[in-house]
mmCIF file of C-alpha atoms and ligand atoms in Angstrom:
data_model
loop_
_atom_site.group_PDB
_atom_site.id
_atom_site.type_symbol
_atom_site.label_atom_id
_atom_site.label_comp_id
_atom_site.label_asym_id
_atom_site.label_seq_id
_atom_site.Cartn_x
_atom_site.Cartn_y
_atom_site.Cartn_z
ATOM 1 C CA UNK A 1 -9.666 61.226 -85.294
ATOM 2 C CA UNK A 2 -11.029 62.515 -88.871
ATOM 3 C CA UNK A 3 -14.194 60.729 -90.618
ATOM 4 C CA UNK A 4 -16.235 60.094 -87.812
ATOM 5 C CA UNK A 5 -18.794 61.486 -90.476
ATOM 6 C CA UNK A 6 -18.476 59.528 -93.034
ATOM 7 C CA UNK A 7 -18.149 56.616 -90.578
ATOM 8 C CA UNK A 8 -21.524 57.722 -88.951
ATOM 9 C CA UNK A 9 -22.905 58.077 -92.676
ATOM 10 C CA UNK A 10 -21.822 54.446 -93.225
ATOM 11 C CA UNK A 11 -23.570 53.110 -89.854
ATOM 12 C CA UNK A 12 -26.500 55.020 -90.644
ATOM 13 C CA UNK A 13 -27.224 53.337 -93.833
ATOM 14 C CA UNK A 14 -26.536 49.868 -91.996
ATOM 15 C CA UNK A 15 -29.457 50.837 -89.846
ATOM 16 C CA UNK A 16 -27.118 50.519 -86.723
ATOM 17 C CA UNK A 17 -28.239 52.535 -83.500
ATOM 18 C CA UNK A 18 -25.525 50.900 -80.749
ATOM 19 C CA UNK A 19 -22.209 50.780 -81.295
ATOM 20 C CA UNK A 20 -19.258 48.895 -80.344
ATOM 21 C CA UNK A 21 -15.618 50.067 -80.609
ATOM 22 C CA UNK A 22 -12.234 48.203 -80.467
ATOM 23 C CA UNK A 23 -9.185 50.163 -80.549
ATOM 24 C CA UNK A 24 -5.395 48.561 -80.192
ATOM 25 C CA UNK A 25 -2.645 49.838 -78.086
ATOM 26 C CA UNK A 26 -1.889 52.304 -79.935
ATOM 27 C CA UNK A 27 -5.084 53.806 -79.921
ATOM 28 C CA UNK A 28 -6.956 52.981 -77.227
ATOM 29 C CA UNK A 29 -6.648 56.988 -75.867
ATOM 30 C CA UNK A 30 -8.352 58.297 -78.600
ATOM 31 C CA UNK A 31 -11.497 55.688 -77.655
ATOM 32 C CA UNK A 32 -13.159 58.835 -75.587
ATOM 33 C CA UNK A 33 -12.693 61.241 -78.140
ATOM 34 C CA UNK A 34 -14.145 59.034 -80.716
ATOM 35 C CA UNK A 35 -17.134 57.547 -78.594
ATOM 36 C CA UNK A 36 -18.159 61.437 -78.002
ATOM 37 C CA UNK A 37 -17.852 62.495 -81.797
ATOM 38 C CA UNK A 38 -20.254 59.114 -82.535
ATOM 39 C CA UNK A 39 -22.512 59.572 -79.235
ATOM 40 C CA UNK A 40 -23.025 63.050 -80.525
ATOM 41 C CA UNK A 41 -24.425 61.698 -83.870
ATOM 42 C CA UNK A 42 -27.152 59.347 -82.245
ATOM 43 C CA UNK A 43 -25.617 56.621 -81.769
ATOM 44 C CA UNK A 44 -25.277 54.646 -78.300
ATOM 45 C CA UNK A 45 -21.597 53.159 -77.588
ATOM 46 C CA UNK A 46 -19.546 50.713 -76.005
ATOM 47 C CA UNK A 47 -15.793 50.060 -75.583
ATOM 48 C CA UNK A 48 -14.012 47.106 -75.654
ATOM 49 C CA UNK A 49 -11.421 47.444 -72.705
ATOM 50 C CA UNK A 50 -9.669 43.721 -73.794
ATOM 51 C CA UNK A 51 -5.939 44.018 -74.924
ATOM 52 C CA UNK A 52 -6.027 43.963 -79.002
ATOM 53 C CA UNK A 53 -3.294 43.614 -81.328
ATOM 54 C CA UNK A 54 -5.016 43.213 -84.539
ATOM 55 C CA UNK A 55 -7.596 42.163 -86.893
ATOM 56 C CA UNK A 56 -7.060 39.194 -85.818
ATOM 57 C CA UNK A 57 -8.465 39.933 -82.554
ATOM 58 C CA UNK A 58 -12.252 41.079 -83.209
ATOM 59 C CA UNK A 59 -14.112 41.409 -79.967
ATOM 60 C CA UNK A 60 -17.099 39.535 -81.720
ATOM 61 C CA UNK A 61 -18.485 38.896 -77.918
ATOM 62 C CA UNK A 62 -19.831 42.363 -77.982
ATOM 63 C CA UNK A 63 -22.330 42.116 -81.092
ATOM 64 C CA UNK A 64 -24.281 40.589 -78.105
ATOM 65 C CA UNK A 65 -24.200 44.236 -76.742
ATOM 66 C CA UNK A 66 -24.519 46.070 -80.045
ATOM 67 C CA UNK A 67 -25.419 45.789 -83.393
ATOM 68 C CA UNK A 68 -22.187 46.528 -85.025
ATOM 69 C CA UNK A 69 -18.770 46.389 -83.896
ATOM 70 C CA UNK A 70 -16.304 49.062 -85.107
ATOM 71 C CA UNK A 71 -12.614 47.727 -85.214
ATOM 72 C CA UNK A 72 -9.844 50.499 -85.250
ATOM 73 C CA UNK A 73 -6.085 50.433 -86.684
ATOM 74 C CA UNK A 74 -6.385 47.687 -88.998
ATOM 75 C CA UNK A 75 -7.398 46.279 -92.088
ATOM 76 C CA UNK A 76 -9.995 43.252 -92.691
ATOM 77 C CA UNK A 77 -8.505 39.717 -91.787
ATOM 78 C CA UNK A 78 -12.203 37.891 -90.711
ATOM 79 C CA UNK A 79 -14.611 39.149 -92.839
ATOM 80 C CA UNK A 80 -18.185 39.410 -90.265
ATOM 81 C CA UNK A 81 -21.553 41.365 -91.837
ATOM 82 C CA UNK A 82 -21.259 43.027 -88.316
ATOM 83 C CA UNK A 83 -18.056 44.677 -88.438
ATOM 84 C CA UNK A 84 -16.742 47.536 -89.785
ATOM 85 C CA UNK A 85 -12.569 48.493 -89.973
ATOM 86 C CA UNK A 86 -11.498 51.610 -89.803
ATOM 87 C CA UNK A 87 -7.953 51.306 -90.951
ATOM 88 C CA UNK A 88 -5.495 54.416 -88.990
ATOM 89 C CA UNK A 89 -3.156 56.677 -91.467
ATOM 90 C CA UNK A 90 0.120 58.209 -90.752
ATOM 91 C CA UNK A 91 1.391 60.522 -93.604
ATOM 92 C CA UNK A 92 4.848 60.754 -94.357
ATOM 93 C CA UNK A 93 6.986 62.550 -96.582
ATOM 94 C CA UNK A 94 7.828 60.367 -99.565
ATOM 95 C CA UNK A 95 11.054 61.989 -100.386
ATOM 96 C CA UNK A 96 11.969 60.633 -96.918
ATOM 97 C CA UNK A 97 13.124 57.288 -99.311
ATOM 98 C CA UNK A 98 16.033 58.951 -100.592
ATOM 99 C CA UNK A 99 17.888 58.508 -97.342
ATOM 100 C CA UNK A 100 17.902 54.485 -98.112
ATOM 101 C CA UNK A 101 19.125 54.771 -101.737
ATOM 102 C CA UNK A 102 22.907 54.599 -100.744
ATOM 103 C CA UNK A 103 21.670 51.036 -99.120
ATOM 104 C CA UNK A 104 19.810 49.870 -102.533
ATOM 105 C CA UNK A 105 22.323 47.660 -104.368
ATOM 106 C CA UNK A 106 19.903 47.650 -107.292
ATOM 107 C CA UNK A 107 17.543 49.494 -109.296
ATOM 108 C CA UNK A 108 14.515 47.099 -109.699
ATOM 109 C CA UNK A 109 13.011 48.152 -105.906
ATOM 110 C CA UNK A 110 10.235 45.890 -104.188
ATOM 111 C CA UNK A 111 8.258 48.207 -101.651
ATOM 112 C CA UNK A 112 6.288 47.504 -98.702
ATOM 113 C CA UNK A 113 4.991 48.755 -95.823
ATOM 114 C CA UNK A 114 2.463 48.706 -92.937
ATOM 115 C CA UNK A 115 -1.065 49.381 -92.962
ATOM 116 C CA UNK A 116 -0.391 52.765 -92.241
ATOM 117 C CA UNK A 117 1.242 54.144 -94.735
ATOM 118 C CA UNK A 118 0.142 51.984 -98.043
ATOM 119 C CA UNK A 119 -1.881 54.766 -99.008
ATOM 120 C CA UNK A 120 1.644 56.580 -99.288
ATOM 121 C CA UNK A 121 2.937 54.542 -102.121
ATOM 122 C CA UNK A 122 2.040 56.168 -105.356
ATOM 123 C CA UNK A 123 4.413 59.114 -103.814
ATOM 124 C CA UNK A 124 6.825 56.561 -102.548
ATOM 125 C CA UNK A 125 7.260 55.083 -105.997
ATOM 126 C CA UNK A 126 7.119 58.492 -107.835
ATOM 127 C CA UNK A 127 10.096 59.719 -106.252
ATOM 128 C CA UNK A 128 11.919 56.327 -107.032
ATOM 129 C CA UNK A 129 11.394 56.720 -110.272
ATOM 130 C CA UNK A 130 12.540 59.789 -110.613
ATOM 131 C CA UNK A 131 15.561 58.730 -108.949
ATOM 132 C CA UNK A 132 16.101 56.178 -112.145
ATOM 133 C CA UNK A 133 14.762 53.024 -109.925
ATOM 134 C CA UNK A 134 12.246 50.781 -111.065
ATOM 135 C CA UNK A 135 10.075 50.138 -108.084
ATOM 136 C CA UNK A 136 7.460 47.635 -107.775
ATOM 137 C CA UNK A 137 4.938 46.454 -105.097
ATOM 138 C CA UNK A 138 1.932 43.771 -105.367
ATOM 139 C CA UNK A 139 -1.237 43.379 -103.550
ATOM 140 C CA UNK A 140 -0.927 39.994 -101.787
ATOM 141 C CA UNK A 141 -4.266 39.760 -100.297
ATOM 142 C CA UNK A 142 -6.082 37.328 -98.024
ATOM 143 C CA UNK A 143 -4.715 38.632 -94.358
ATOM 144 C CA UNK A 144 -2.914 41.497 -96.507
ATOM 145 C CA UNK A 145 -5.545 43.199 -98.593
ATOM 146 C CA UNK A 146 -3.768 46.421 -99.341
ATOM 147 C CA UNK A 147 -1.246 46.991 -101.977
ATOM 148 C CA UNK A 148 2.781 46.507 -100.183
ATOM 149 C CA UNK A 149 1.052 45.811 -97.300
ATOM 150 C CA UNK A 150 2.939 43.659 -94.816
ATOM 151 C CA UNK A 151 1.502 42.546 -91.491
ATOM 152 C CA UNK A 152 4.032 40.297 -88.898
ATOM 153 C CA UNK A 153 2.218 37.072 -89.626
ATOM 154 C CA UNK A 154 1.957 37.693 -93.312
ATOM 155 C CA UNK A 155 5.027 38.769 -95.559
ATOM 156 C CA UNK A 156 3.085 37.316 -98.558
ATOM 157 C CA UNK A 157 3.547 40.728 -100.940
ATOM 158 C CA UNK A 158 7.034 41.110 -100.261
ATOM 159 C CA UNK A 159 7.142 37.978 -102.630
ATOM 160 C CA UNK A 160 7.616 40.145 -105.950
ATOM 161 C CA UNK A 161 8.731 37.815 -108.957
ATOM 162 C CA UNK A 162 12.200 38.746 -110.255
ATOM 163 C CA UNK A 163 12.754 41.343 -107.260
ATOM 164 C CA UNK A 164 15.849 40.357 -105.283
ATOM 165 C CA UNK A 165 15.626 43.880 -103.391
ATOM 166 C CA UNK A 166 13.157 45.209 -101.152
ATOM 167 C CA UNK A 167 12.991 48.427 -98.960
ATOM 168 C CA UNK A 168 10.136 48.096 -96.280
ATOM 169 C CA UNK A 169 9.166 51.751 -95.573
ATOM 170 C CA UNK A 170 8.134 51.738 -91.472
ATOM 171 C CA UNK A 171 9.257 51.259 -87.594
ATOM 172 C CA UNK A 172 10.369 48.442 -85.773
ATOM 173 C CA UNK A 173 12.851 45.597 -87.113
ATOM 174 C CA UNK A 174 10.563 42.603 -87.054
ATOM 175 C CA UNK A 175 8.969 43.159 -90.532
ATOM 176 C CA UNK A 176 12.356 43.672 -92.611
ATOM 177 C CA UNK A 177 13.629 40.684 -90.942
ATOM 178 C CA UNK A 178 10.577 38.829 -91.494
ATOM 179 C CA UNK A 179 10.833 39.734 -95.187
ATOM 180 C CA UNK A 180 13.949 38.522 -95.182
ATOM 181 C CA UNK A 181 13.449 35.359 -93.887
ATOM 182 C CA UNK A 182 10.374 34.891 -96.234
ATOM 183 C CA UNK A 183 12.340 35.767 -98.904
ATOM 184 C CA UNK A 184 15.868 35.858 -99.031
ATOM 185 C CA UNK A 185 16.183 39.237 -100.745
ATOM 186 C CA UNK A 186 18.203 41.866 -99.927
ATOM 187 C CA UNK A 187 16.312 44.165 -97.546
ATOM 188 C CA UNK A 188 16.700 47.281 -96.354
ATOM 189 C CA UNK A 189 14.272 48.786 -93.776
ATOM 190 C CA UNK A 190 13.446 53.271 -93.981
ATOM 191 C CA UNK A 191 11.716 54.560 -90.829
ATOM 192 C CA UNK A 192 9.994 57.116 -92.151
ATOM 193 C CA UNK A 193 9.628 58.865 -88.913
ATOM 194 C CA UNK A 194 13.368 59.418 -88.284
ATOM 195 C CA UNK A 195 14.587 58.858 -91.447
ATOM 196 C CA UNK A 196 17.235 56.168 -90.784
ATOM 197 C CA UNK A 197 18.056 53.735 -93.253
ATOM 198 C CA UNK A 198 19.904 49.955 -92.457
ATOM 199 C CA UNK A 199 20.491 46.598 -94.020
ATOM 200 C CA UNK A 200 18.894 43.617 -92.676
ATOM 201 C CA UNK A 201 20.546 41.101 -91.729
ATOM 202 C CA UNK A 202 19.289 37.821 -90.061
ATOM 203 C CA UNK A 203 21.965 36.085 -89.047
ATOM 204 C CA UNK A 204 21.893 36.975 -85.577
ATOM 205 C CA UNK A 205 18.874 36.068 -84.575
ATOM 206 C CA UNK A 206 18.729 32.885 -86.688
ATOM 207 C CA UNK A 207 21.792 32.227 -84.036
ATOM 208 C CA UNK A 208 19.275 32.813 -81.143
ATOM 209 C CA UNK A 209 16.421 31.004 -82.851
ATOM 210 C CA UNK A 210 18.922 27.656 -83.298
ATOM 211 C CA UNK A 211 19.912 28.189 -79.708
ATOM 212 C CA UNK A 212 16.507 28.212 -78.521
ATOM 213 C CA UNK A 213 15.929 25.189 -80.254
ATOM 214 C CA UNK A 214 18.750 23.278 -78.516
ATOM 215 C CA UNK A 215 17.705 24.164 -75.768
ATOM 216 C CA UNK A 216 14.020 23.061 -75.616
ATOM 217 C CA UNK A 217 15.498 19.556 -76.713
ATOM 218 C CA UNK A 218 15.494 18.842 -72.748
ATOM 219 C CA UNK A 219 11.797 19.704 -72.056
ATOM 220 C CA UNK A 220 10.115 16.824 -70.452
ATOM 221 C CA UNK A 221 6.930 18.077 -71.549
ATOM 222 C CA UNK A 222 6.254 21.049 -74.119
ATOM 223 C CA UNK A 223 2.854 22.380 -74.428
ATOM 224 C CA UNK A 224 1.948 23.675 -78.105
ATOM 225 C CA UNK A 225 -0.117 27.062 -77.555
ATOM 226 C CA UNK A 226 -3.257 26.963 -79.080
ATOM 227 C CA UNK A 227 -5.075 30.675 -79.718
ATOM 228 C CA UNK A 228 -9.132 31.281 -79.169
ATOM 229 C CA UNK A 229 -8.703 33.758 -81.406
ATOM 230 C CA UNK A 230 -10.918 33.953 -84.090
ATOM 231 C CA UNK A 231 -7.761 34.896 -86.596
ATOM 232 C CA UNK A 232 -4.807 33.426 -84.750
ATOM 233 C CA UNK A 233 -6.529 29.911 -84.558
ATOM 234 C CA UNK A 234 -4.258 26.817 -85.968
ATOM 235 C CA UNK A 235 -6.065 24.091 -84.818
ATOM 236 C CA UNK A 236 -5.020 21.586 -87.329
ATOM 237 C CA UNK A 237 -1.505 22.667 -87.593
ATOM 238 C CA UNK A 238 -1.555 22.439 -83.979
ATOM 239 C CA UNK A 239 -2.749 19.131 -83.989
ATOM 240 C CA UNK A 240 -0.380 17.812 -86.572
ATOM 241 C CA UNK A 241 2.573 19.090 -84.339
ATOM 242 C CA UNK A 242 1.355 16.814 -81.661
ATOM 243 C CA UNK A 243 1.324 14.416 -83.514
ATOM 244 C CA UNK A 244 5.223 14.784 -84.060
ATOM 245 C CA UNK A 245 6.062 14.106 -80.153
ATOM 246 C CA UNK A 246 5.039 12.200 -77.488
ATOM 247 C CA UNK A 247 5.592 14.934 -74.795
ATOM 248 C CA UNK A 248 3.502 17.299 -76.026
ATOM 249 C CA UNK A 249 -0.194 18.793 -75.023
ATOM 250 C CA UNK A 250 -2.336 21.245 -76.305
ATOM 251 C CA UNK A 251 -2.638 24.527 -74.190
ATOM 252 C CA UNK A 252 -5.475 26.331 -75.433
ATOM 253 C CA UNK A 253 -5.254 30.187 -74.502
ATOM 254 C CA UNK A 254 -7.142 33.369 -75.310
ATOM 255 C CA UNK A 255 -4.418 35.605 -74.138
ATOM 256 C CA UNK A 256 -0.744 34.351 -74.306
ATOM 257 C CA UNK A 257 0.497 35.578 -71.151
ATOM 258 C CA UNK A 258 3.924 34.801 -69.684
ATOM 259 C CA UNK A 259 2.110 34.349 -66.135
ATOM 260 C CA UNK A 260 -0.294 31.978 -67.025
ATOM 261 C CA UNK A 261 2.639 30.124 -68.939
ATOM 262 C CA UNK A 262 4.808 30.176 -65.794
ATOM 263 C CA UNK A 263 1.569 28.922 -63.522
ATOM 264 C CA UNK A 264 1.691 25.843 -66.683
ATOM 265 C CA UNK A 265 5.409 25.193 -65.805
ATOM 266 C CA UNK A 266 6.321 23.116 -69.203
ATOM 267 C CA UNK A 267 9.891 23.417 -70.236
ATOM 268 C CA UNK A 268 9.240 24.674 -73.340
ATOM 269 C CA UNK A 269 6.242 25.790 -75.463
ATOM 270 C CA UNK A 270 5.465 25.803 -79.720
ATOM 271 C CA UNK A 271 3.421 28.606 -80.483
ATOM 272 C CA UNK A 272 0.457 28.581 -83.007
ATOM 273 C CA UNK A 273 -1.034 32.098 -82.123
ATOM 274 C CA UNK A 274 0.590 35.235 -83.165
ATOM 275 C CA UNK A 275 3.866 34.618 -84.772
ATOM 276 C CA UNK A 276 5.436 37.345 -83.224
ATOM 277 C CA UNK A 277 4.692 36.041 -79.803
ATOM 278 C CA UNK A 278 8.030 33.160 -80.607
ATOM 279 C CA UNK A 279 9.840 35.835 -82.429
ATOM 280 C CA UNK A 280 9.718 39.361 -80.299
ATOM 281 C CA UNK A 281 8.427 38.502 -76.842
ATOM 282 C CA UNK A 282 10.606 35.374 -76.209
ATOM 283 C CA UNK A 283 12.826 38.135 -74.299
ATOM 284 C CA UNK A 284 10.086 38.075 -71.907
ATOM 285 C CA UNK A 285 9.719 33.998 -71.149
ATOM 286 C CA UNK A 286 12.263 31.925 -69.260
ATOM 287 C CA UNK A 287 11.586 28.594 -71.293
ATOM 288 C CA UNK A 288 11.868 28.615 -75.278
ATOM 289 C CA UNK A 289 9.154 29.213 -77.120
ATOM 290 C CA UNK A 290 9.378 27.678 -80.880
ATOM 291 C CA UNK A 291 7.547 28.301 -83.979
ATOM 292 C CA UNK A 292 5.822 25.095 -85.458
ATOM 293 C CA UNK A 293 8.893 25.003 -87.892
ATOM 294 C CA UNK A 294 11.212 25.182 -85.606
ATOM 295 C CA UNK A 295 9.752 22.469 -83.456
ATOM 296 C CA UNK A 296 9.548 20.524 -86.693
ATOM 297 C CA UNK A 297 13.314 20.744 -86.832
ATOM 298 C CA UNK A 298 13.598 19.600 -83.104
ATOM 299 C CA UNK A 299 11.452 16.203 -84.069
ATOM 300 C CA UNK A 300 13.786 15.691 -87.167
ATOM 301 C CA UNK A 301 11.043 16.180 -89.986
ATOM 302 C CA UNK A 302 12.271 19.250 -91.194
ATOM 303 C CA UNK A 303 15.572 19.976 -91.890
ATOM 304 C CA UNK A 304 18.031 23.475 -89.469
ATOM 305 C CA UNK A 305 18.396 24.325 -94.110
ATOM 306 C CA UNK A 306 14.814 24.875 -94.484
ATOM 307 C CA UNK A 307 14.220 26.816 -92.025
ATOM 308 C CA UNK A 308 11.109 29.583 -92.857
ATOM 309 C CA UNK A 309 9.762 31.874 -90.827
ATOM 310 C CA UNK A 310 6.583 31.747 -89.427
ATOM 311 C CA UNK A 311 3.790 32.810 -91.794
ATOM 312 C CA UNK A 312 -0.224 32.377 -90.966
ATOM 313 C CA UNK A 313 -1.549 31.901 -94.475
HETATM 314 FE FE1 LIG B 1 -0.865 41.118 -86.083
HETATM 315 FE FE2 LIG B 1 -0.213 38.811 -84.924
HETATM 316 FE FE3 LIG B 1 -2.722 39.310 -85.485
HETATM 317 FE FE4 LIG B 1 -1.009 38.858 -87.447
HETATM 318 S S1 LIG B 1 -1.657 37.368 -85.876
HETATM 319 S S2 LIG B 1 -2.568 40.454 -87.398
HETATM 320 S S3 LIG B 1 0.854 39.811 -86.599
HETATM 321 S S4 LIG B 1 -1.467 40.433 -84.003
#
């Protein structure tokens, strides 16, 4: 991993000697290679062996262990005098984009993207332009400090005034059809990597989402998952949803795991963690689990028309 330098240059003028470091997933095999480059510049380090799947997951617990904690992978969601991000990169080609012009139905172009690649913009949009489109991307901030950025709880800069078009430049089909959902534009999503281009389109799982719903309308009891988290937490919203039904209790949980849900045995669950839990690992669990919008249409205070998707602010 590059910069463990200038990372080492920032500790030092922090005054930190011990070290703690978080990697996700992703990373979590590069955690040797990285301890050694930081060991070998003085400092002493930990690692944070807990599952992490973003910045919304800080292992805070280990500050008691060392005097800064170094997150990996992501940008800043909880701002903490104790941590630092270190944010990973993946350069691309920016004339990959062309592939998805035949898709664009329009020439004023929204972009966005994961953290990964936002520093791959300027290039993105040259090329664009040079194709005669007019591209466009904001900087949303809060949860999303980076300009396009896009993370799958926040969709907050795909909302470009005026922009009825937007090509998401990354992997994986949750984002696009979370932009979709959040906006109602015309999406299409590039993965940069391959260098495939599709439309979005949402209607299919909008038919599973609906389903799900129906379904949970039998649960005897439903328990509304509430995250430890420090940046998943929804207490209040969490609390206002029971306040909709009369079968439901608050499950609090550090780690949503479909075990510990099957050990709970409700019929159905609401989730207030990680949005992405309802949306991409329902696959994985036997009973429906809803987003708080989607339970609000099961009590009758929202209405199946105003349906959003699930957004942490
Ligand atoms: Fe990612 Fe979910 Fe955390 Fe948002 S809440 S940063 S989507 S892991």
């Amino acid at each position: 991993m590059n910069g463990i330098s200038d990372l080492a240059r920032e500790l030092r003028e922090r005054g930190a000697r011990s070290l703690a470091l978080q990697f996700p997933a992703g990373l979590k095999r590069k955690a040797a290679e990285v301890a050694d480059g930081l060991k070998s510049q003085g400092f002493s380090v930990i690692i944070s062996g807990d599952p992490c799947y973003g910045a919304c997951d800080l292992s805070l617990g280990l500050l008691e262990y060392a005097d800064v904690l170094v997150h990996f992978g992501h940008t800043p969601l909880i701002t903490h005098p104790s941590v630092i991000h270190v944010p990973f990169r993946v350069d691309i080609d920016p004339s990959v984009v062309r592939s998805a012009l035949p898709l664009l139905k329009g020439r004023a172009v929204g972009i966005i993207t994961t953290t990964q690649h936002t520093h791959m913009l300027p290039g993105i949009v040259e090329v664009l332009r040079a194709e005669g489109y007019e591209p466009v991307f904001r900087t949303a901030g809060g949860r999303t400090p980076e300009p396009g950025q896009v993370l799958g709880c926040s969709f907050e800069a795909a909302r470009i005034p005026g922009v009825a078009e937007i090509l998401f430049v990354g992997t994986g089909v949750f984002h696009p059809l979370g932009v979709q959902l959040a906006t109602g534009a015309h999406v299409v999503a590039l993965d940069p990597l391959s260098g495939q281009a599709v439309e979005v389109d949402a209607g299919n799982f909008l038919r599973k989402r609906h389903a799900l719903i129906e379904k949970a309308r039998a649960a005897r009891h439903i328990g509304i998952i509430v995250s430890t988290k420090p940046g998943q937490n929804r207490y209040p919203l969490a609390q206002h949803l029971l306040s909709l039904c009369d079968r439901a209790y608050l499950v609090f949980m550090n780690e949503v795991s479909l075990d510990e849900l099957l050990n709970l045995g409700f019929e159905a669950y609401v989730n207030t963690a990680c949005p992405r839990l309802a949306y991409d690992d329902q696959v994985r669990f036997p009973v429906p689990v809803l987003t708080p919008n989607e339970f609000e249409i099961l009590c009758g205070t929202r209405r199946w028309e105003d349906y959003m998707v699930d957004e942490i602010p």
